[in-house]
Amino acid sequence: MSGGDMAKPLLGHRNTEGDPSIRPAAGRTIGVLGSGDFARSLAIRLVCSGFKVVVGSRNPKRKAGLFPSAAEVTFQAEAVKKTDVIFVAVFREHYSTLCDLADVLAGKILVDVSNNTEINHHKESNAEYLASLFPACTVVKGFNVVSAWTLQSGARDGNKQVLICSNNQEAKRTVAEIAQVMGFTPVDMGCMSSACEIENIPLRLLPAWKIPIFLALGLFLCFFTYNLVRQVIHPYIREKKNKFYKIPVEVVNTTLPCVAYVMLSLVYLPGVLAACSQLYYGTKYRRFPDWLDQWLQHRKQIGLLSFFCAALHAVYSLCLPMRRSHRYQLIETAVKQAVEKKMNIWVEEEVWRMEIYISVGIIALGLLSLLAITSLPSIANSLNWREFSFIQSTLGFIALLISTLHTLTYGWSRAFDENQYKFYLPPTYTLTLLVPCAVILAKVIFSLPCIHQRLLRIRRGWEKGRYVKFVLPSATGEYSSGETSSNV
Ligand code: NAP
């Protein structure tokens, strides 16, 4: 996994953490409209952060007991009068019921914390709708990506980022200041037109994982069917043997490493294709096709899924001897040997094959774990660029090489055994080798000095066929200028 995409900040916007222009705001009075889960958690966090809190409720007497004693719970209009910054912890559907407060709210900052139940539920964002209801107020969108639970348990136990947007810089700065005092990291998302995007964020379900998960499931399904045919259907049809018991463990366990290995090679394949494109066009400034761009951006997730499948394969493999079927087979073999009066069943080649196979498998899993751990933002942020690219690129490629060795020692000479071609289908491991071997071969070709140098030049900005100005000293000592093609 190259780190390009992983090194990017979570959001490509200005992070206001540590901004000296942000002044501490503790001590000021903050208003909260609403007395539900979010309002309560917000009030607790604000009080803990040193703010004075005044809560506006339709029924303050009934709700007062739910809030910390330091917070004042009063009627909505009373609360609004006491502060300039008001968090509107009320659902969008009830915004219109606040219109009676329009006069007292005039000139104040309203923080819209609301979320929707569906992505792009309404034409305009909730914050824009609130702004349209209260044109005399300044609306800031913020805090909606933080759950009531995170607010209550403190920023240390949840996502620390609070995304903020508004058309008013000063109001945005005030809310960012409050978020920072509460222990959150305010992230400036620009003007109010970003509110819709911010409101959609809590509703997205693993957006970056969709393609990698479908890819992994697709590969799993293909390899599972292939292995099922070879390991279960073939003996059933040809020898009338019932091997269906193999489906839950053995077939799954032969499928998982195939997925893990191919997925690992798919982490490096887009890099190879990108390099091919750069070599072919002789420039790094040409845009990659969208599908390649998408693929490059999903390498981290593909790598993590590869690790997940490899880890499952390790656990399944450790559990193989626990199965009843395995014990019966062992006893059966022992009985057969006794009947045939065989004393020595030691096959030196098999012993060595298995030792090497297990050892390289463990090393490959260890390297994959390292890649997975260093792709976590908190770890990745503690590495410099060289360390990160060494682990993700160099060690990752070594992991691919070792996994190839693991696969080859598993397959050994099976590819040359006629009996292994069930229904003329080659052993599964030979299929899994195709993409990884192509990637390894391409990497070897790219490391040849002539190609490596050209690729390096391209990545430093050199372009094929680009005309550059040159300046030459003339015989008289004067300088003459002209144009030439840089690739001459
Ligand atoms: P909730 O528990 O249902 O509270 C909503 C509050 O709105 C009520 O307690 C009520 O307080 C007040 N309200 C004012 N006018 C109302 C009316 N006409 N009808 C009904 N209630 C009215 O909801 P919540 O979970 O706190 O969520 C509040 C807002 O925060 C929502 O916009 C939600 O999207 C947002 N949010 C919540 C979370 C979360 O984790 N819960 C996270 C992010 C954002 P009074 O009866 O005292 O007036």
PDB file of C-alpha atoms and ligand atoms in Angstrom, residues 33-39 56-59 63 76 88-92 94-95 97-98 113-116 143-149, ligand 1:
ATOM      1  CA  LEU A  33     -32.637  24.953  23.209  1.00  0.00           C
ATOM      2  CA  GLY A  34     -34.194  21.558  23.860  1.00  0.00           C
ATOM      3  CA  SER A  35     -33.859  19.125  26.748  1.00  0.00           C
ATOM      4  CA  GLY A  36     -33.404  15.800  24.972  1.00  0.00           C
ATOM      5  CA  ASP A  37     -30.430  13.404  24.879  1.00  0.00           C
ATOM      6  CA  PHE A  38     -28.197  15.698  22.864  1.00  0.00           C
ATOM      7  CA  ALA A  39     -29.056  18.824  24.873  1.00  0.00           C
ATOM      8  CA  GLY A  56     -34.369  26.559  27.224  1.00  0.00           C
ATOM      9  CA  SER A  57     -37.217  24.071  27.530  1.00  0.00           C
ATOM     10  CA  ARG A  58     -40.946  24.133  26.926  1.00  0.00           C
ATOM     11  CA  ASN A  59     -41.333  22.503  30.311  1.00  0.00           C
ATOM     12  CA  LYS A  63     -36.763  18.640  32.774  1.00  0.00           C
ATOM     13  CA  GLN A  76     -36.997  29.007  26.026  1.00  0.00           C
ATOM     14  CA  VAL A  88     -30.511  24.409  18.772  1.00  0.00           C
ATOM     15  CA  ALA A  89     -30.826  20.802  20.005  1.00  0.00           C
ATOM     16  CA  VAL A  90     -34.244  20.304  18.445  1.00  0.00           C
ATOM     17  CA  PHE A  91     -35.253  18.252  15.385  1.00  0.00           C
ATOM     18  CA  ARG A  92     -35.726  20.091  12.081  1.00  0.00           C
ATOM     19  CA  HIS A  94     -39.831  21.454  15.211  1.00  0.00           C
ATOM     20  CA  TYR A  95     -37.808  24.471  14.061  1.00  0.00           C
ATOM     21  CA  THR A  97     -42.261  26.053  16.650  1.00  0.00           C
ATOM     22  CA  LEU A  98     -39.336  28.273  17.675  1.00  0.00           C
ATOM     23  CA  VAL A 113     -26.580  20.426  15.522  1.00  0.00           C
ATOM     24  CA  SER A 114     -29.275  18.488  13.671  1.00  0.00           C
ATOM     25  CA  ASN A 115     -28.996  15.384  11.552  1.00  0.00           C
ATOM     26  CA  ASN A 116     -31.342  13.796   9.047  1.00  0.00           C
ATOM     27  CA  PHE A 143     -21.409  19.310  16.354  1.00  0.00           C
ATOM     28  CA  ASN A 144     -23.819  17.048  14.410  1.00  0.00           C
ATOM     29  CA  VAL A 145     -21.027  14.521  13.726  1.00  0.00           C
ATOM     30  CA  VAL A 146     -20.550  14.083  17.488  1.00  0.00           C
ATOM     31  CA  SER A 147     -22.938  11.719  19.218  1.00  0.00           C
ATOM     32  CA  ALA A 148     -24.600  12.418  22.548  1.00  0.00           C
ATOM     33  CA  TRP A 149     -22.531   9.557  23.947  1.00  0.00           C
TER      34      TRP A 149
HETATM   35  P1  NAP B   1     -34.691  14.387  21.631  1.00  0.00           P
HETATM   36  O1  NAP B   1     -34.133  13.589  22.767  1.00  0.00           O
HETATM   37  O2  NAP B   1     -35.955  13.924  21.038  1.00  0.00           O
HETATM   38  O3  NAP B   1     -34.861  15.885  22.099  1.00  0.00           O
HETATM   39  C1  NAP B   1     -35.474  16.841  21.285  1.00  0.00           C
HETATM   40  C2  NAP B   1     -35.881  17.999  22.151  1.00  0.00           C
HETATM   41  O4  NAP B   1     -36.454  19.010  21.341  1.00  0.00           O
HETATM   42  C3  NAP B   1     -36.957  17.682  23.159  1.00  0.00           C
HETATM   43  O5  NAP B   1     -36.427  17.227  24.365  1.00  0.00           O
HETATM   44  C4  NAP B   1     -37.699  19.004  23.327  1.00  0.00           C
HETATM   45  O6  NAP B   1     -37.249  19.638  24.503  1.00  0.00           O
HETATM   46  C5  NAP B   1     -37.241  19.859  22.157  1.00  0.00           C
HETATM   47  N1  NAP B   1     -38.359  20.420  21.415  1.00  0.00           N
HETATM   48  C6  NAP B   1     -38.525  21.735  21.132  1.00  0.00           C
HETATM   49  N2  NAP B   1     -39.642  21.924  20.428  1.00  0.00           N
HETATM   50  C7  NAP B   1     -40.231  20.747  20.285  1.00  0.00           C
HETATM   51  C8  NAP B   1     -41.428  20.296  19.668  1.00  0.00           C
HETATM   52  N3  NAP B   1     -42.221  21.149  19.044  1.00  0.00           N
HETATM   53  N4  NAP B   1     -41.725  18.980  19.720  1.00  0.00           N
HETATM   54  C9  NAP B   1     -40.900  18.088  20.320  1.00  0.00           C
HETATM   55  N5  NAP B   1     -39.739  18.461  20.928  1.00  0.00           N
HETATM   56  C10 NAP B   1     -39.424  19.771  20.902  1.00  0.00           C
HETATM   57  O7  NAP B   1     -33.624  14.502  20.463  1.00  0.00           O
HETATM   58  P2  NAP B   1     -32.039  14.537  20.575  1.00  0.00           P
HETATM   59  O8  NAP B   1     -31.506  13.180  20.403  1.00  0.00           O
HETATM   60  O9  NAP B   1     -31.616  15.307  21.772  1.00  0.00           O
HETATM   61  O10 NAP B   1     -31.667  15.370  19.263  1.00  0.00           O
HETATM   62  C11 NAP B   1     -31.816  16.748  19.211  1.00  0.00           C
HETATM   63  C12 NAP B   1     -31.117  17.284  17.968  1.00  0.00           C
HETATM   64  O11 NAP B   1     -29.741  16.931  18.043  1.00  0.00           O
HETATM   65  C13 NAP B   1     -31.640  16.664  16.669  1.00  0.00           C
HETATM   66  O12 NAP B   1     -31.686  17.638  15.665  1.00  0.00           O
HETATM   67  C14 NAP B   1     -30.604  15.599  16.332  1.00  0.00           C
HETATM   68  O13 NAP B   1     -30.520  15.366  14.940  1.00  0.00           O
HETATM   69  C15 NAP B   1     -29.345  16.258  16.858  1.00  0.00           C
HETATM   70  N6  NAP B   1     -28.290  15.279  17.172  1.00  0.00           N
HETATM   71  C16 NAP B   1     -28.521  14.311  18.098  1.00  0.00           C
HETATM   72  C17 NAP B   1     -27.496  13.389  18.375  1.00  0.00           C
HETATM   73  C18 NAP B   1     -27.678  12.304  19.399  1.00  0.00           C
HETATM   74  O14 NAP B   1     -26.750  11.513  19.615  1.00  0.00           O
HETATM   75  N7  NAP B   1     -28.809  12.232  20.047  1.00  0.00           N
HETATM   76  C19 NAP B   1     -26.278  13.497  17.723  1.00  0.00           C
HETATM   77  C20 NAP B   1     -26.077  14.515  16.797  1.00  0.00           C
HETATM   78  C21 NAP B   1     -27.094  15.407  16.534  1.00  0.00           C
HETATM   79  P3  NAP B   1     -38.332  20.426  25.455  1.00  0.00           P
HETATM   80  O15 NAP B   1     -39.481  19.495  25.612  1.00  0.00           O
HETATM   81  O16 NAP B   1     -37.597  20.669  26.709  1.00  0.00           O
HETATM   82  O17 NAP B   1     -38.681  21.682  24.738  1.00  0.00           O
END
